Structures are given as structure tokens and as C-alpha cells.
């Protein structure tokens, strides 16, 4: 009986040690991931600081396709667009106005002046 008890205690201690080691390994992995992400963010911030407006412009230009995709998503469900106009029509003027308002809108949202980038 004493041998059985000792064996049970030893098994429990081994299981306890195993659980502790697994927990420490998980903690080390999480810490390493956190440190790597922090370093990546630090390097990114340093690059943005070094390149200033150019870095901001790169970010904006990188995100413009995503913005355009989101803004145009409802149009994907449109089967047909018909522009009615003719002599004295305002369609062309409205489209021109819409396109001319895009750079100021991007600047208001992001702080980047697209007219300087183009």
C-alpha cells in the first residue's frame, strides 16, 4: 500500500512538473511574439519618422485601393448605369465636380495632399 501511495505521489509530481514546463513554454512563446511585434512596430515608427511625409504618402497610397474597393462595393451589385443628358446637360459637369472633390476629401481624411503626390 505504501508503494502504491508513493507511486501515485510520484506520478502526480511528474504531471505537475509537465504542466509547469508547458506553461513556461507557452509563456516564453507569447513573450517572444510580443517582443517581435513591439520591435516591428518600433522599426516601422522609426522609418516613418525618418521618411516623414514620404512614409505617410506611401501609407495613404497603399490604402487607397482598399478605400476605393469599399466605396465601390455597392456598385458591384449595379447591373446598369444610364446617364441621361444631351445639349446643356449637367452630367459632365457633375462628374468633373465629383472627380475634382476627391483630392480634398482624401486630404481631409488622411492629411495627405494627393495633388503634390501626382
PDB file of C-alpha atoms in Angstrom:
ATOM      1  CA  UNK A   1       0.000   0.000   0.000  1.00  0.00           C
ATOM      2  CA  UNK A   2       2.843   2.368   0.838  1.00  0.00           C
ATOM      3  CA  UNK A   3       4.463   1.628  -2.525  1.00  0.00           C
ATOM      4  CA  UNK A   4       1.201   2.362  -4.356  1.00  0.00           C
ATOM      5  CA  UNK A   5       0.879   5.644  -2.464  1.00  0.00           C
ATOM      6  CA  UNK A   6       4.476   6.641  -3.286  1.00  0.00           C
ATOM      7  CA  UNK A   7       3.901   5.780  -6.948  1.00  0.00           C
ATOM      8  CA  UNK A   8       0.725   7.898  -7.043  1.00  0.00           C
ATOM      9  CA  UNK A   9       2.583  10.855  -5.474  1.00  0.00           C
ATOM     10  CA  UNK A  10       5.446  10.495  -7.971  1.00  0.00           C
ATOM     11  CA  UNK A  11       3.005  10.413 -10.924  1.00  0.00           C
ATOM     12  CA  UNK A  12       1.217  13.499  -9.595  1.00  0.00           C
ATOM     13  CA  UNK A  13       4.539  15.303  -9.157  1.00  0.00           C
ATOM     14  CA  UNK A  14       5.580  14.360 -12.697  1.00  0.00           C
ATOM     15  CA  UNK A  15       2.264  15.605 -14.078  1.00  0.00           C
ATOM     16  CA  UNK A  16       2.663  18.815 -12.096  1.00  0.00           C
ATOM     17  CA  UNK A  17       6.158  19.319 -13.487  1.00  0.00           C
ATOM     18  CA  UNK A  18       4.941  18.630 -17.009  1.00  0.00           C
ATOM     19  CA  UNK A  19       2.120  21.179 -16.673  1.00  0.00           C
ATOM     20  CA  UNK A  20       4.554  23.742 -15.244  1.00  0.00           C
ATOM     21  CA  UNK A  21       7.018  23.229 -18.120  1.00  0.00           C
ATOM     22  CA  UNK A  22       4.239  23.512 -20.712  1.00  0.00           C
ATOM     23  CA  UNK A  23       3.008  26.717 -19.087  1.00  0.00           C
ATOM     24  CA  UNK A  24       6.509  28.181 -19.056  1.00  0.00           C
ATOM     25  CA  UNK A  25       6.984  27.238 -22.718  1.00  0.00           C
ATOM     26  CA  UNK A  26       3.683  28.892 -23.651  1.00  0.00           C
ATOM     27  CA  UNK A  27       4.626  32.000 -21.664  1.00  0.00           C
ATOM     28  CA  UNK A  28       8.024  32.157 -23.399  1.00  0.00           C
ATOM     29  CA  UNK A  29       6.406  31.832 -26.817  1.00  0.00           C
ATOM     30  CA  UNK A  30       3.881  34.582 -26.054  1.00  0.00           C
ATOM     31  CA  UNK A  31       6.664  36.811 -24.725  1.00  0.00           C
ATOM     32  CA  UNK A  32       8.782  36.221 -27.856  1.00  0.00           C
ATOM     33  CA  UNK A  33       5.839  37.052 -30.120  1.00  0.00           C
ATOM     34  CA  UNK A  34       5.113  40.209 -28.133  1.00  0.00           C
ATOM     35  CA  UNK A  35       8.742  41.321 -28.293  1.00  0.00           C
ATOM     36  CA  UNK A  36       8.894  40.660 -32.040  1.00  0.00           C
ATOM     37  CA  UNK A  37       5.704  42.657 -32.647  1.00  0.00           C
ATOM     38  CA  UNK A  38       6.977  45.511 -30.476  1.00  0.00           C
ATOM     39  CA  UNK A  39      10.266  45.550 -32.391  1.00  0.00           C
ATOM     40  CA  UNK A  40       8.428  45.551 -35.712  1.00  0.00           C
ATOM     41  CA  UNK A  41       6.314  48.488 -34.571  1.00  0.00           C
ATOM     42  CA  UNK A  42       9.416  50.320 -33.301  1.00  0.00           C
ATOM     43  CA  UNK A  43      11.182  49.859 -36.630  1.00  0.00           C
ATOM     44  CA  UNK A  44       8.091  50.961 -38.519  1.00  0.00           C
ATOM     45  CA  UNK A  45       7.811  54.094 -36.360  1.00  0.00           C
ATOM     46  CA  UNK A  46      11.491  54.854 -36.902  1.00  0.00           C
ATOM     47  CA  UNK A  47      11.055  54.513 -40.662  1.00  0.00           C
ATOM     48  CA  UNK A  48       8.007  56.798 -40.633  1.00  0.00           C
ATOM     49  CA  UNK A  49       9.919  59.347 -38.579  1.00  0.00           C
ATOM     50  CA  UNK A  50      12.919  59.145 -40.906  1.00  0.00           C
ATOM     51  CA  UNK A  51      10.927  59.477 -44.087  1.00  0.00           C
ATOM     52  CA  UNK A  52       8.185  61.726 -42.697  1.00  0.00           C
ATOM     53  CA  UNK A  53       5.735  62.812 -45.382  1.00  0.00           C
ATOM     54  CA  UNK A  54       7.012  60.228 -47.847  1.00  0.00           C
ATOM     55  CA  UNK A  55       6.143  57.434 -45.420  1.00  0.00           C
ATOM     56  CA  UNK A  56       2.697  58.914 -44.816  1.00  0.00           C
ATOM     57  CA  UNK A  57       2.175  59.231 -48.569  1.00  0.00           C
ATOM     58  CA  UNK A  58       3.179  55.589 -49.028  1.00  0.00           C
ATOM     59  CA  UNK A  59       0.658  54.552 -46.374  1.00  0.00           C
ATOM     60  CA  UNK A  60      -2.101  56.563 -48.000  1.00  0.00           C
ATOM     61  CA  UNK A  61      -1.328  55.327 -51.491  1.00  0.00           C
ATOM     62  CA  UNK A  62      -1.178  51.776 -50.154  1.00  0.00           C
ATOM     63  CA  UNK A  63      -4.596  52.129 -48.540  1.00  0.00           C
ATOM     64  CA  UNK A  64      -6.344  53.918 -51.437  1.00  0.00           C
ATOM     65  CA  UNK A  65      -7.174  50.697 -53.326  1.00  0.00           C
ATOM     66  CA  UNK A  66      -8.815  49.311 -50.182  1.00  0.00           C
ATOM     67  CA  UNK A  67     -10.786  52.518 -49.699  1.00  0.00           C
ATOM     68  CA  UNK A  68     -11.851  52.521 -53.350  1.00  0.00           C
ATOM     69  CA  UNK A  69     -12.904  48.872 -53.123  1.00  0.00           C
ATOM     70  CA  UNK A  70     -15.050  49.553 -50.071  1.00  0.00           C
ATOM     71  CA  UNK A  71     -16.573  52.678 -51.592  1.00  0.00           C
ATOM     72  CA  UNK A  72     -17.351  50.955 -54.867  1.00  0.00           C
ATOM     73  CA  UNK A  73     -18.691  47.713 -53.346  1.00  0.00           C
ATOM     74  CA  UNK A  74     -22.334  48.797 -53.699  1.00  0.00           C
ATOM     75  CA  UNK A  75     -21.714  49.471 -57.404  1.00  0.00           C
ATOM     76  CA  UNK A  76     -20.777  45.818 -57.879  1.00  0.00           C
ATOM     77  CA  UNK A  77     -24.447  44.955 -57.438  1.00  0.00           C
ATOM     78  CA  UNK A  78     -25.437  47.507 -60.084  1.00  0.00           C
ATOM     79  CA  UNK A  79     -26.219  45.959 -63.428  1.00  0.00           C
ATOM     80  CA  UNK A  80     -26.525  49.119 -65.460  1.00  0.00           C
ATOM     81  CA  UNK A  81     -25.867  52.838 -65.121  1.00  0.00           C
ATOM     82  CA  UNK A  82     -27.596  55.172 -67.521  1.00  0.00           C
ATOM     83  CA  UNK A  83     -26.539  58.796 -67.803  1.00  0.00           C
ATOM     84  CA  UNK A  84     -29.210  60.946 -69.315  1.00  0.00           C
ATOM     85  CA  UNK A  85     -28.115  64.139 -70.919  1.00  0.00           C
ATOM     86  CA  UNK A  86     -27.820  65.993 -74.079  1.00  0.00           C
ATOM     87  CA  UNK A  87     -27.421  69.557 -75.129  1.00  0.00           C
ATOM     88  CA  UNK A  88     -26.926  71.643 -71.994  1.00  0.00           C
ATOM     89  CA  UNK A  89     -26.682  68.564 -69.789  1.00  0.00           C
ATOM     90  CA  UNK A  90     -25.077  68.862 -66.382  1.00  0.00           C
ATOM     91  CA  UNK A  91     -23.846  65.215 -66.334  1.00  0.00           C
ATOM     92  CA  UNK A  92     -20.330  66.051 -67.477  1.00  0.00           C
ATOM     93  CA  UNK A  93     -20.133  68.984 -65.098  1.00  0.00           C
ATOM     94  CA  UNK A  94     -21.290  66.827 -62.175  1.00  0.00           C
ATOM     95  CA  UNK A  95     -18.756  64.085 -62.938  1.00  0.00           C
ATOM     96  CA  UNK A  96     -15.973  66.664 -63.261  1.00  0.00           C
ATOM     97  CA  UNK A  97     -17.025  68.208 -59.961  1.00  0.00           C
ATOM     98  CA  UNK A  98     -17.073  64.805 -58.261  1.00  0.00           C
ATOM     99  CA  UNK A  99     -13.567  63.927 -59.501  1.00  0.00           C
ATOM    100  CA  UNK A 100     -12.225  67.356 -58.519  1.00  0.00           C
ATOM    101  CA  UNK A 101     -13.532  66.921 -54.974  1.00  0.00           C
ATOM    102  CA  UNK A 102     -11.685  63.625 -54.444  1.00  0.00           C
ATOM    103  CA  UNK A 103      -8.209  65.028 -53.574  1.00  0.00           C
ATOM    104  CA  UNK A 104      -9.539  67.433 -50.909  1.00  0.00           C
ATOM    105  CA  UNK A 105     -11.609  64.597 -49.436  1.00  0.00           C
ATOM    106  CA  UNK A 106      -8.552  62.337 -49.239  1.00  0.00           C
ATOM    107  CA  UNK A 107      -6.569  65.186 -47.671  1.00  0.00           C
ATOM    108  CA  UNK A 108      -9.296  65.782 -45.107  1.00  0.00           C
ATOM    109  CA  UNK A 109      -9.390  62.088 -44.207  1.00  0.00           C
ATOM    110  CA  UNK A 110      -5.669  61.358 -44.226  1.00  0.00           C
ATOM    111  CA  UNK A 111      -3.828  64.681 -44.154  1.00  0.00           C
ATOM    112  CA  UNK A 112      -2.036  63.835 -47.411  1.00  0.00           C
ATOM    113  CA  UNK A 113      -2.221  66.204 -50.376  1.00  0.00           C
ATOM    114  CA  UNK A 114      -2.665  63.987 -53.456  1.00  0.00           C
ATOM    115  CA  UNK A 115      -2.025  66.883 -55.820  1.00  0.00           C
ATOM    116  CA  UNK A 116       1.563  67.022 -54.563  1.00  0.00           C
ATOM    117  CA  UNK A 117       1.960  63.259 -54.997  1.00  0.00           C
ATOM    118  CA  UNK A 118       0.843  63.291 -58.609  1.00  0.00           C
TER     119      UNK A 118
END
